[in-house]
């Protein structure tokens, strides 16, 4: 979607059903043709490309998921007989691309403007919200920005400076009705980039550091205003729905008893049908998201068996990027996560190594469909899984030392961290906040799950300089003394009045 352009009209339920029927027919033909065929790299790749093309049209069905699961098993079989790592990587890349295409279609972004822009810090042309400290490559050259050693405030701490706030990172006000657009924020935004930091003097670097505060604040305030406007739009739609129901109630009140009963029954049946369709759609999206992540983990765990200690690989796919590797020390295996418990460091005399796998959903949030999810805006969703030396998945929970996730990103004070609980909402899953905190350098947690960082607009962004805080603290202390004196005077006066009244009564 082009930033600033209106959202394309969504397709109807009937059109979506016809699209899925056509997809199932194609999948049935592909499955039948490969049922008795020899499993080869070319055949698996062709089928995965076909699935990706079908998903690009906006269709994702149970038959597609089942067929991709079959192709994933075939890919794992090809890994065993592959002649080189390059051959394995080629097949794995095809699986990831097919799964990513299905994930994009399932998340529903193919028919709507994606309001939450990418936060991929490796791409200066897209822009980020949560900056990363990784080295950035631009136009064939490497750009590394060095942050000053001191800190000018709690919001950034020792945050890295190599990031860009691109115009596309700001809200798409064109997706709202014109009367809800805020002219203060809906104008053209200036791109804030890191190139000006190169060879800067200390004084100039401090000025640019403060400019970064201003740029970040402008982005936060723009999103706060946009989400507030979206809230007004949602409230208006809810009121219109209530009004329609009230009109219907007034209309049905003038009908005869028999006709009224028929009309009310039809109305409730239609309401129940729509609610059932909505719940079925939520269940479908939950199942698709879960199976997609399971298939990604299956491919990664299969490839880990052929990797050496301290080796790592990275793949880009339509929803973000996938990284996995092996290490004997998970406290420093990857910049993006830290497992501080000593048990995750193998003793010198113990053979083998741990496997790890991380998926960063920087392009599309795979759980954007969830009810009561954080309001749309800048986000970063990541998964982290740990494996034993044999490739078996290991549970990581109730850690004595909190682990860090997305620790290569600076999670400003305006960010909130949450984890995905698959057991919540009757098995559909939901975001929760128990045991997950924003530690200003990613998220800190006592267990592994799907972790998300979101713009927190639950409370206003208010920051006071330390001098102002001290001044206000002194004023509060003085006023507290005055309050105590006033209360004591009132109590004394009250006692005198009671005594005077007692004498008068005598």
CSV table of C-alpha atoms in Angstrom, one decimal:
chain,number,residue,atom,x,y,z
A,1,UNK,CA,0.0,0.0,0.0
A,2,UNK,CA,1.2,3.5,-0.8
A,3,UNK,CA,1.4,5.7,2.3
A,4,UNK,CA,-1.3,8.5,2.1
A,5,UNK,CA,-3.5,6.6,-0.4
A,6,UNK,CA,-7.0,5.4,0.5
A,7,UNK,CA,-7.5,1.8,1.3
A,8,UNK,CA,-8.8,-0.4,-1.5
A,9,UNK,CA,-12.3,-1.7,-1.0
A,10,UNK,CA,-12.4,-5.2,0.7
A,11,UNK,CA,-13.8,-8.0,-1.3
A,12,UNK,CA,-17.2,-9.4,-0.3
A,13,UNK,CA,-17.8,-12.6,1.6
A,14,UNK,CA,-19.1,-14.3,-1.6
A,15,UNK,CA,-16.0,-13.2,-3.6
A,16,UNK,CA,-13.8,-14.6,-0.8
A,17,UNK,CA,-15.6,-17.9,-0.8
A,18,UNK,CA,-15.3,-18.2,-4.6
A,19,UNK,CA,-11.6,-17.4,-4.3
A,20,UNK,CA,-11.1,-20.1,-1.7
A,21,UNK,CA,-13.1,-22.7,-3.7
A,22,UNK,CA,-10.8,-22.0,-6.7
A,23,UNK,CA,-7.8,-22.3,-4.5
A,24,UNK,CA,-9.0,-25.7,-3.2
A,25,UNK,CA,-9.5,-27.0,-6.7
A,26,UNK,CA,-5.9,-26.0,-7.6
A,27,UNK,CA,-4.5,-27.5,-4.4
A,28,UNK,CA,-6.5,-30.7,-5.1
A,29,UNK,CA,-4.9,-31.0,-8.6
A,30,UNK,CA,-1.4,-30.3,-7.2
A,31,UNK,CA,-1.8,-32.9,-4.4
A,32,UNK,CA,-3.2,-35.5,-6.9
A,33,UNK,CA,-0.3,-35.0,-9.3
A,34,UNK,CA,2.4,-35.4,-6.6
A,35,UNK,CA,0.7,-38.2,-4.7
A,36,UNK,CA,2.7,-41.0,-6.4
A,37,UNK,CA,5.5,-38.9,-7.9
A,38,UNK,CA,9.1,-39.2,-6.8
A,39,UNK,CA,10.1,-36.5,-4.3
A,40,UNK,CA,12.6,-34.2,-6.0
A,41,UNK,CA,13.8,-30.7,-5.3
A,42,UNK,CA,12.3,-29.4,-8.5
A,43,UNK,CA,8.9,-30.9,-7.8
A,44,UNK,CA,8.8,-29.6,-4.2
A,45,UNK,CA,9.9,-26.2,-5.3
A,46,UNK,CA,7.3,-26.0,-8.1
A,47,UNK,CA,4.5,-26.9,-5.7
A,48,UNK,CA,5.7,-24.4,-3.1
A,49,UNK,CA,5.8,-21.7,-5.8
A,50,UNK,CA,2.2,-22.6,-6.8
A,51,UNK,CA,1.1,-22.3,-3.2
A,52,UNK,CA,2.8,-18.9,-2.9
A,53,UNK,CA,1.0,-17.7,-6.0
A,54,UNK,CA,-2.4,-18.9,-4.7
A,55,UNK,CA,-1.8,-17.2,-1.4
A,56,UNK,CA,-0.8,-13.9,-3.2
A,57,UNK,CA,-4.4,-13.8,-4.5
A,58,UNK,CA,-5.7,-13.6,-0.9
A,59,UNK,CA,-6.8,-17.2,-0.4
A,60,UNK,CA,-5.7,-19.5,2.5
A,61,UNK,CA,-7.6,-22.7,3.2
A,62,UNK,CA,-7.3,-25.8,5.3
A,63,UNK,CA,-6.4,-27.8,2.2
A,64,UNK,CA,-3.5,-25.4,1.5
A,65,UNK,CA,-2.2,-25.8,5.0
A,66,UNK,CA,-2.4,-29.6,4.9
A,67,UNK,CA,-0.6,-29.6,1.5
A,68,UNK,CA,2.1,-27.3,2.7
A,69,UNK,CA,2.6,-29.5,5.8
A,70,UNK,CA,3.1,-32.4,3.3
A,71,UNK,CA,5.6,-30.4,1.4
A,72,UNK,CA,7.4,-29.5,4.6
A,73,UNK,CA,7.9,-33.2,5.3
A,74,UNK,CA,9.2,-33.7,1.8
A,75,UNK,CA,11.6,-30.9,2.3
A,76,UNK,CA,12.9,-32.4,5.5
A,77,UNK,CA,13.4,-35.6,3.5
A,78,UNK,CA,15.4,-33.8,0.8
A,79,UNK,CA,17.7,-32.3,3.5
A,80,UNK,CA,18.9,-35.9,4.3
A,81,UNK,CA,20.0,-36.5,0.7
A,82,UNK,CA,21.1,-33.0,-0.3
A,83,UNK,CA,24.6,-32.8,-1.6
A,84,UNK,CA,25.4,-29.4,-0.1
A,85,UNK,CA,24.2,-26.7,2.3
A,86,UNK,CA,23.3,-24.5,-0.6
A,87,UNK,CA,20.8,-27.1,-1.8
A,88,UNK,CA,19.2,-27.4,1.6
A,89,UNK,CA,19.0,-23.6,1.9
A,90,UNK,CA,17.3,-23.3,-1.5
A,91,UNK,CA,14.5,-25.7,-0.5
A,92,UNK,CA,14.2,-24.1,3.0
A,93,UNK,CA,13.9,-20.6,1.4
A,94,UNK,CA,11.0,-21.9,-0.9
A,95,UNK,CA,9.2,-23.2,2.2
A,96,UNK,CA,9.6,-20.0,4.1
A,97,UNK,CA,8.4,-17.9,1.2
A,98,UNK,CA,5.3,-20.1,0.7
A,99,UNK,CA,4.5,-19.9,4.5
A,100,UNK,CA,5.1,-16.2,4.5
A,101,UNK,CA,2.8,-15.6,1.6
A,102,UNK,CA,0.1,-17.6,3.3
A,103,UNK,CA,0.7,-15.7,6.6
A,104,UNK,CA,0.3,-12.3,4.8
A,105,UNK,CA,-3.0,-13.4,3.2
A,106,UNK,CA,-4.2,-14.8,6.5
A,107,UNK,CA,-3.4,-11.7,8.4
A,108,UNK,CA,-5.7,-9.8,6.1
A,109,UNK,CA,-3.3,-7.2,4.8
A,110,UNK,CA,-3.8,-8.0,1.1
A,111,UNK,CA,-7.1,-6.1,1.0
A,112,UNK,CA,-6.3,-3.2,3.4
A,113,UNK,CA,-3.7,-0.5,3.9
A,114,UNK,CA,-1.1,-1.8,6.4
A,115,UNK,CA,-1.2,1.0,9.0
A,116,UNK,CA,1.7,-0.5,11.0
A,117,UNK,CA,4.7,0.1,8.8
A,118,UNK,CA,7.8,-2.1,8.8
A,119,UNK,CA,10.3,-1.8,11.6
A,120,UNK,CA,13.1,-3.5,9.8
A,121,UNK,CA,16.1,-1.5,10.8
A,122,UNK,CA,18.2,-3.0,8.0
A,123,UNK,CA,16.2,-1.2,5.4
A,124,UNK,CA,16.7,2.6,5.3
A,125,UNK,CA,14.0,3.0,2.6
A,126,UNK,CA,11.2,1.7,4.8
A,127,UNK,CA,11.9,3.2,8.2
A,128,UNK,CA,11.6,2.0,11.8
A,129,UNK,CA,10.0,2.7,15.1
A,130,UNK,CA,12.1,0.6,17.5
A,131,UNK,CA,15.7,1.3,16.3
A,132,UNK,CA,18.3,-1.4,16.1
A,133,UNK,CA,22.0,-1.1,16.8
A,134,UNK,CA,23.0,-3.4,13.9
A,135,UNK,CA,25.3,-2.1,11.2
A,136,UNK,CA,23.4,-0.7,8.2
A,137,UNK,CA,24.4,-1.3,4.6
A,138,UNK,CA,23.4,1.5,2.1
A,139,UNK,CA,24.3,1.7,-1.5
A,140,UNK,CA,27.2,-0.8,-1.2
A,141,UNK,CA,28.8,1.0,1.8
A,142,UNK,CA,28.7,0.2,5.5
A,143,UNK,CA,27.4,2.9,7.8
A,144,UNK,CA,28.1,2.5,11.5
A,145,UNK,CA,27.0,5.2,13.9
A,146,UNK,CA,28.6,5.5,17.3
A,147,UNK,CA,26.4,6.8,20.1
A,148,UNK,CA,27.8,9.2,22.8
A,149,UNK,CA,28.9,7.5,26.0
A,150,UNK,CA,26.7,9.6,28.2
A,151,UNK,CA,22.9,9.6,28.5
A,152,UNK,CA,20.6,12.6,28.2
A,153,UNK,CA,17.5,11.0,29.6
A,154,UNK,CA,15.8,7.8,30.6
A,155,UNK,CA,13.9,7.3,27.3
A,156,UNK,CA,17.0,6.2,25.3
A,157,UNK,CA,19.6,5.3,27.8
A,158,UNK,CA,22.4,3.9,25.8
A,159,UNK,CA,20.2,3.5,22.7
A,160,UNK,CA,21.8,3.2,19.3
A,161,UNK,CA,21.4,6.0,16.8
A,162,UNK,CA,21.6,4.3,13.4
A,163,UNK,CA,18.0,4.4,12.4
A,164,UNK,CA,15.6,6.3,10.1
A,165,UNK,CA,12.2,7.7,10.7
A,166,UNK,CA,10.8,7.7,7.2
A,167,UNK,CA,7.6,9.3,6.0
A,168,UNK,CA,6.0,5.9,5.6
A,169,UNK,CA,6.5,5.3,9.3
A,170,UNK,CA,3.9,7.9,10.2
A,171,UNK,CA,0.2,7.1,10.3
A,172,UNK,CA,-1.9,6.9,7.1
A,173,UNK,CA,-4.4,9.7,7.8
A,174,UNK,CA,-6.0,9.1,4.4
A,175,UNK,CA,-7.5,5.9,5.7
A,176,UNK,CA,-9.7,8.0,8.0
A,177,UNK,CA,-12.7,10.1,7.1
A,178,UNK,CA,-11.7,13.7,6.3
A,179,UNK,CA,-13.5,15.1,9.3
A,180,UNK,CA,-11.3,13.0,11.6
A,181,UNK,CA,-8.0,13.9,10.1
A,182,UNK,CA,-5.7,16.1,12.2
A,183,UNK,CA,-4.1,18.8,10.1
A,184,UNK,CA,-1.3,19.1,12.6
A,185,UNK,CA,0.0,15.7,11.8
A,186,UNK,CA,-1.4,14.8,8.4
A,187,UNK,CA,1.1,17.0,6.5
A,188,UNK,CA,4.4,15.9,5.0
A,189,UNK,CA,6.9,14.6,7.6
A,190,UNK,CA,10.6,15.2,7.3
A,191,UNK,CA,12.7,12.1,7.1
A,192,UNK,CA,15.1,11.8,10.0
A,193,UNK,CA,18.2,9.8,9.0
A,194,UNK,CA,21.6,8.8,10.5
A,195,UNK,CA,23.8,10.0,7.7
A,196,UNK,CA,24.4,13.3,9.4
A,197,UNK,CA,26.1,11.6,12.3
A,198,UNK,CA,29.1,10.7,10.3
A,199,UNK,CA,32.3,12.6,11.3
A,200,UNK,CA,30.2,14.9,13.6
A,201,UNK,CA,31.9,16.9,16.3
A,202,UNK,CA,30.9,16.3,20.0
A,203,UNK,CA,28.8,19.4,20.1
A,204,UNK,CA,27.1,18.7,16.8
A,205,UNK,CA,26.6,15.1,18.0
A,206,UNK,CA,24.8,16.3,21.1
A,207,UNK,CA,22.6,18.6,19.0
A,208,UNK,CA,21.7,15.7,16.7
A,209,UNK,CA,21.0,13.5,19.8
A,210,UNK,CA,18.5,16.1,20.9
A,211,UNK,CA,17.1,16.2,17.4
A,212,UNK,CA,16.5,12.5,17.6
A,213,UNK,CA,14.4,13.1,20.8
A,214,UNK,CA,12.3,15.6,18.9
A,215,UNK,CA,11.9,13.3,15.9
A,216,UNK,CA,10.9,10.4,18.1
A,217,UNK,CA,8.5,12.5,20.0
A,218,UNK,CA,6.9,13.7,16.8
A,219,UNK,CA,6.4,10.2,15.7
A,220,UNK,CA,4.9,9.1,19.0
A,221,UNK,CA,2.5,12.1,19.2
A,222,UNK,CA,1.4,11.5,15.6
A,223,UNK,CA,0.5,7.9,16.3
A,224,UNK,CA,-1.3,8.9,19.6
A,225,UNK,CA,-3.4,11.4,17.7
A,226,UNK,CA,-4.1,8.9,14.9
A,227,UNK,CA,-5.2,6.2,17.3
A,228,UNK,CA,-7.3,8.6,19.2
A,229,UNK,CA,-9.0,9.5,15.9
A,230,UNK,CA,-9.5,5.9,15.1
A,231,UNK,CA,-11.1,5.4,18.5
A,232,UNK,CA,-13.6,8.2,17.7
A,233,UNK,CA,-14.4,6.5,14.4
A,234,UNK,CA,-14.9,3.1,16.2
A,235,UNK,CA,-17.2,4.8,18.8
A,236,UNK,CA,-19.2,6.4,16.0
A,237,UNK,CA,-19.7,3.1,14.3
A,238,UNK,CA,-20.8,1.5,17.5
A,239,UNK,CA,-23.3,4.3,18.1
A,240,UNK,CA,-24.6,3.9,14.6
A,241,UNK,CA,-25.1,0.2,15.2
A,242,UNK,CA,-26.9,0.9,18.5
A,243,UNK,CA,-29.1,3.5,16.7
A,244,UNK,CA,-30.0,0.9,14.0
A,245,UNK,CA,-31.0,-1.6,16.6
A,246,UNK,CA,-33.1,1.0,18.4
A,247,UNK,CA,-34.8,1.9,15.1
A,248,UNK,CA,-35.6,-1.8,14.6
A,249,UNK,CA,-37.0,-2.1,18.1
A,250,UNK,CA,-39.3,0.9,17.6
A,251,UNK,CA,-40.4,-0.4,14.2
A,252,UNK,CA,-41.1,-3.9,15.5
A,253,UNK,CA,-43.1,-2.5,18.4
A,254,UNK,CA,-45.9,-1.4,16.0
A,255,UNK,CA,-46.3,-4.9,14.5
A,256,UNK,CA,-48.9,-7.4,15.4
A,257,UNK,CA,-48.0,-10.2,17.9
A,258,UNK,CA,-47.5,-12.9,15.2
A,259,UNK,CA,-45.7,-10.7,12.7
A,260,UNK,CA,-43.5,-9.3,15.5
A,261,UNK,CA,-42.5,-12.8,16.6
A,262,UNK,CA,-41.5,-13.7,13.1
A,263,UNK,CA,-39.5,-10.6,12.5
A,264,UNK,CA,-37.7,-10.8,15.9
A,265,UNK,CA,-36.8,-14.5,15.3
A,266,UNK,CA,-35.4,-13.6,11.9
A,267,UNK,CA,-33.4,-10.7,13.4
A,268,UNK,CA,-31.9,-12.9,16.1
A,269,UNK,CA,-31.1,-15.7,13.7
A,270,UNK,CA,-29.2,-13.2,11.4
A,271,UNK,CA,-27.4,-11.8,14.4
A,272,UNK,CA,-26.4,-15.3,15.6
A,273,UNK,CA,-25.3,-16.2,12.0
A,274,UNK,CA,-23.0,-13.2,11.8
A,275,UNK,CA,-21.5,-13.9,15.3
A,276,UNK,CA,-20.9,-17.5,14.3
A,277,UNK,CA,-19.2,-16.4,11.1
A,278,UNK,CA,-17.0,-14.0,13.0
A,279,UNK,CA,-15.9,-16.7,15.5
A,280,UNK,CA,-15.3,-19.2,12.8
A,281,UNK,CA,-13.1,-16.7,11.0
A,282,UNK,CA,-11.1,-16.0,14.2
A,283,UNK,CA,-10.6,-19.7,14.8
A,284,UNK,CA,-9.4,-20.1,11.2
A,285,UNK,CA,-6.9,-17.3,11.5
A,286,UNK,CA,-5.7,-18.6,14.8
A,287,UNK,CA,-5.2,-22.1,13.4
A,288,UNK,CA,-3.4,-20.8,10.3
A,289,UNK,CA,-1.0,-18.6,12.4
A,290,UNK,CA,-0.2,-21.5,14.7
A,291,UNK,CA,0.4,-24.0,11.9
A,292,UNK,CA,2.6,-21.5,10.0
A,293,UNK,CA,4.9,-21.0,13.0
A,294,UNK,CA,5.0,-24.8,13.6
A,295,UNK,CA,6.1,-25.4,10.0
A,296,UNK,CA,8.8,-22.7,10.3
A,297,UNK,CA,10.1,-24.4,13.4
A,298,UNK,CA,10.1,-27.8,11.8
A,299,UNK,CA,12.2,-26.6,8.9
A,300,UNK,CA,14.6,-24.8,11.2
A,301,UNK,CA,15.0,-27.7,13.6
A,302,UNK,CA,15.7,-30.0,10.6
A,303,UNK,CA,18.4,-27.7,9.2
A,304,UNK,CA,20.0,-27.3,12.7
A,305,UNK,CA,21.0,-31.0,12.5
A,306,UNK,CA,23.4,-30.2,9.7
A,307,UNK,CA,24.9,-27.1,11.2
A,308,UNK,CA,28.2,-26.7,13.1
A,309,UNK,CA,28.7,-25.1,16.5
A,310,UNK,CA,28.5,-21.3,16.4
A,311,UNK,CA,27.1,-21.4,12.8
A,312,UNK,CA,24.1,-19.2,12.0
A,313,UNK,CA,21.8,-18.6,9.0
A,314,UNK,CA,19.4,-15.9,8.1
A,315,UNK,CA,16.5,-15.9,5.6
A,316,UNK,CA,14.1,-13.1,4.5
A,317,UNK,CA,10.5,-14.0,3.9
A,318,UNK,CA,7.3,-12.0,3.2
A,319,UNK,CA,6.6,-11.4,6.9
A,320,UNK,CA,10.1,-10.5,8.1
A,321,UNK,CA,13.2,-12.5,8.7
A,322,UNK,CA,14.2,-15.9,10.1
A,323,UNK,CA,17.4,-16.5,12.0
A,324,UNK,CA,18.7,-19.7,13.5
A,325,UNK,CA,22.0,-21.3,14.5
A,326,UNK,CA,24.0,-23.3,17.1
A,327,UNK,CA,25.9,-22.1,20.1
A,328,UNK,CA,27.3,-23.5,23.4
A,329,UNK,CA,26.6,-20.2,25.2
A,330,UNK,CA,23.1,-18.8,24.8
A,331,UNK,CA,23.9,-15.8,26.9
A,332,UNK,CA,25.8,-14.3,24.0
A,333,UNK,CA,24.8,-16.3,20.9
A,334,UNK,CA,22.9,-13.5,19.3
A,335,UNK,CA,22.5,-9.8,19.8
A,336,UNK,CA,18.8,-10.1,19.6
A,337,UNK,CA,18.3,-12.3,22.7
A,338,UNK,CA,20.0,-13.2,26.0
A,339,UNK,CA,19.4,-16.2,28.2
A,340,UNK,CA,21.1,-15.2,31.5
A,341,UNK,CA,20.5,-18.5,33.4
A,342,UNK,CA,23.9,-20.3,33.8
A,343,UNK,CA,22.2,-23.6,32.7
A,344,UNK,CA,22.2,-22.2,29.1
A,345,UNK,CA,26.0,-22.2,29.0
A,346,UNK,CA,27.4,-25.7,28.3
A,347,UNK,CA,30.3,-26.9,30.5
A,348,UNK,CA,33.7,-27.3,28.7
A,349,UNK,CA,33.6,-31.0,29.1
A,350,UNK,CA,30.1,-31.5,27.7
A,351,UNK,CA,29.9,-32.2,23.9
A,352,UNK,CA,27.3,-30.7,21.6
A,353,UNK,CA,25.6,-27.4,21.5
A,354,UNK,CA,22.2,-25.7,21.7
A,355,UNK,CA,20.1,-24.7,18.8
A,356,UNK,CA,18.1,-21.5,18.6
A,357,UNK,CA,15.6,-20.1,16.2
A,358,UNK,CA,14.2,-16.5,16.0
A,359,UNK,CA,11.5,-15.2,13.7
A,360,UNK,CA,11.0,-11.4,13.6
A,361,UNK,CA,7.7,-10.4,12.0
A,362,UNK,CA,8.7,-6.9,10.9
A,363,UNK,CA,6.6,-6.6,7.8
A,364,UNK,CA,3.2,-8.1,8.8
A,365,UNK,CA,1.9,-8.9,12.3
A,366,UNK,CA,0.6,-12.5,12.1
A,367,UNK,CA,-1.7,-11.9,15.1
A,368,UNK,CA,-3.3,-8.6,14.0
A,369,UNK,CA,-6.6,-10.3,13.8
A,370,UNK,CA,-6.8,-11.0,17.5
A,371,UNK,CA,-9.7,-9.5,19.5
A,372,UNK,CA,-8.7,-6.8,22.0
A,373,UNK,CA,-5.2,-6.7,20.4
A,374,UNK,CA,-3.0,-3.6,20.9
A,375,UNK,CA,-4.3,-0.9,18.7
A,376,UNK,CA,-2.7,-0.7,15.3
A,377,UNK,CA,0.5,1.2,15.2
A,378,UNK,CA,4.3,0.7,15.2
A,379,UNK,CA,5.0,-2.9,16.4
A,380,UNK,CA,7.6,-5.6,16.5
A,381,UNK,CA,6.6,-9.2,17.0
A,382,UNK,CA,9.2,-11.9,17.5
A,383,UNK,CA,9.4,-15.6,18.4
A,384,UNK,CA,12.3,-17.4,20.0
A,385,UNK,CA,12.7,-21.2,20.3
A,386,UNK,CA,15.5,-23.3,21.9
A,387,UNK,CA,16.5,-26.8,20.8
A,388,UNK,CA,18.8,-29.5,22.3
A,389,UNK,CA,21.8,-30.9,20.6
A,390,UNK,CA,19.6,-33.6,19.0
A,391,UNK,CA,17.1,-31.0,17.6
A,392,UNK,CA,14.4,-31.6,20.2
A,393,UNK,CA,12.5,-28.5,21.3
A,394,UNK,CA,13.2,-27.4,24.8
A,395,UNK,CA,10.7,-25.5,27.0
A,396,UNK,CA,12.0,-22.3,28.5
A,397,UNK,CA,9.8,-21.1,31.4
A,398,UNK,CA,10.1,-19.9,35.1
A,399,UNK,CA,13.6,-18.7,34.6
A,400,UNK,CA,15.5,-17.6,37.7
A,401,UNK,CA,17.3,-14.9,35.7
A,402,UNK,CA,15.0,-12.9,33.3
A,403,UNK,CA,15.8,-13.4,29.7
A,404,UNK,CA,16.0,-10.6,27.1
A,405,UNK,CA,14.1,-10.7,23.8
A,406,UNK,CA,14.5,-8.2,21.0
A,407,UNK,CA,17.4,-6.8,22.9
A,408,UNK,CA,19.0,-5.4,19.7
A,409,UNK,CA,16.2,-2.8,19.7
A,410,UNK,CA,15.6,0.2,21.9
A,411,UNK,CA,12.1,0.0,23.4
A,412,UNK,CA,11.3,3.6,24.3
A,413,UNK,CA,9.3,4.5,27.4
A,414,UNK,CA,6.2,4.7,25.1
A,415,UNK,CA,6.4,1.0,24.3
A,416,UNK,CA,4.7,-1.9,26.0
A,417,UNK,CA,5.7,-5.6,25.9
A,418,UNK,CA,3.3,-8.5,25.7
A,419,UNK,CA,3.4,-12.2,25.1
A,420,UNK,CA,1.0,-14.4,23.2
A,421,UNK,CA,-1.0,-16.9,25.3
A,422,UNK,CA,-2.3,-19.7,23.1
A,423,UNK,CA,-4.6,-21.0,25.9
A,424,UNK,CA,-6.5,-17.8,26.4
A,425,UNK,CA,-9.8,-16.9,24.7
A,426,UNK,CA,-11.0,-20.5,24.5
A,427,UNK,CA,-7.9,-21.6,22.7
A,428,UNK,CA,-7.9,-18.8,20.1
A,429,UNK,CA,-5.1,-17.1,21.9
A,430,UNK,CA,-4.7,-13.5,23.2
A,431,UNK,CA,-2.0,-11.0,24.2
A,432,UNK,CA,-1.1,-10.9,27.9
A,433,UNK,CA,1.3,-8.9,30.0
A,434,UNK,CA,2.1,-11.1,32.9
A,435,UNK,CA,5.8,-11.6,33.4
A,436,UNK,CA,6.9,-9.4,30.4
A,437,UNK,CA,8.4,-6.0,30.9
A,438,UNK,CA,9.8,-3.2,28.8
A,439,UNK,CA,13.4,-2.8,30.0
A,440,UNK,CA,14.2,0.0,27.5
A,441,UNK,CA,16.4,-2.4,25.5
A,442,UNK,CA,13.8,-4.9,24.2
A,443,UNK,CA,11.6,-7.0,26.4
A,444,UNK,CA,12.4,-8.9,29.6
A,445,UNK,CA,10.6,-12.1,30.4
A,446,UNK,CA,10.8,-15.2,32.6
A,447,UNK,CA,9.5,-17.5,29.8
A,448,UNK,CA,9.7,-17.8,26.0
A,449,UNK,CA,6.7,-17.2,23.8
A,450,UNK,CA,5.7,-15.0,21.0
A,451,UNK,CA,6.7,-11.5,22.3
A,452,UNK,CA,5.5,-8.2,20.9
A,453,UNK,CA,6.5,-4.6,21.4
A,454,UNK,CA,3.7,-2.1,20.7
A,455,UNK,CA,3.2,1.6,21.0
A,456,UNK,CA,1.6,2.2,24.4
A,457,UNK,CA,-1.1,4.9,24.2
A,458,UNK,CA,-2.9,3.9,27.4
A,459,UNK,CA,-1.4,7.0,29.1
A,460,UNK,CA,-0.1,10.3,27.8
A,461,UNK,CA,3.5,10.8,27.1
A,462,UNK,CA,4.7,13.3,29.8
A,463,UNK,CA,8.3,13.9,30.5
A,464,UNK,CA,9.6,16.5,33.0
A,465,UNK,CA,13.2,17.6,33.3
A,466,UNK,CA,14.8,16.6,36.6
A,467,UNK,CA,15.0,20.3,37.7
A,468,UNK,CA,11.3,20.7,37.2
A,469,UNK,CA,10.6,17.5,39.1
A,470,UNK,CA,12.7,18.7,42.1
A,471,UNK,CA,10.9,22.1,42.0
A,472,UNK,CA,7.5,20.4,42.0
A,473,UNK,CA,8.6,18.1,44.8
A,474,UNK,CA,9.5,21.0,47.0
A,475,UNK,CA,6.2,22.7,46.3
A,476,UNK,CA,4.3,19.6,47.2
A,477,UNK,CA,6.2,19.3,50.5
A,478,UNK,CA,5.4,22.9,51.3
A,479,UNK,CA,1.7,22.5,50.5
A,480,UNK,CA,1.5,19.4,52.6
A,481,UNK,CA,2.6,21.4,55.6
A,482,UNK,CA,-0.1,24.0,55.0
A,483,UNK,CA,-2.7,21.2,54.6
A,484,UNK,CA,-1.7,19.7,58.0
A,485,UNK,CA,-1.9,23.2,59.7
A,486,UNK,CA,-5.3,23.9,58.1
A,487,UNK,CA,-6.7,20.5,59.2
A,488,UNK,CA,-5.5,21.0,62.7
A,489,UNK,CA,-7.1,24.5,62.9
A,490,UNK,CA,-10.4,23.1,61.7
A,491,UNK,CA,-10.3,20.4,64.3
A,492,UNK,CA,-9.6,22.9,67.0
A,493,UNK,CA,-12.4,25.2,65.9
A,494,UNK,CA,-14.7,22.2,65.7
A,495,UNK,CA,-13.9,21.3,69.3
A,496,UNK,CA,-14.5,24.9,70.5
A,497,UNK,CA,-17.9,25.0,68.8
A,498,UNK,CA,-18.9,21.7,70.4
A,499,UNK,CA,-17.9,23.0,73.8
A,500,UNK,CA,-19.7,26.3,73.2
A,501,UNK,CA,-22.8,24.4,72.1
A,502,UNK,CA,-22.6,22.2,75.2
A,503,UNK,CA,-22.5,25.3,77.5
A,504,UNK,CA,-25.4,26.9,75.7
A,505,UNK,CA,-27.5,23.8,76.0
A,506,UNK,CA,-26.7,23.7,79.8
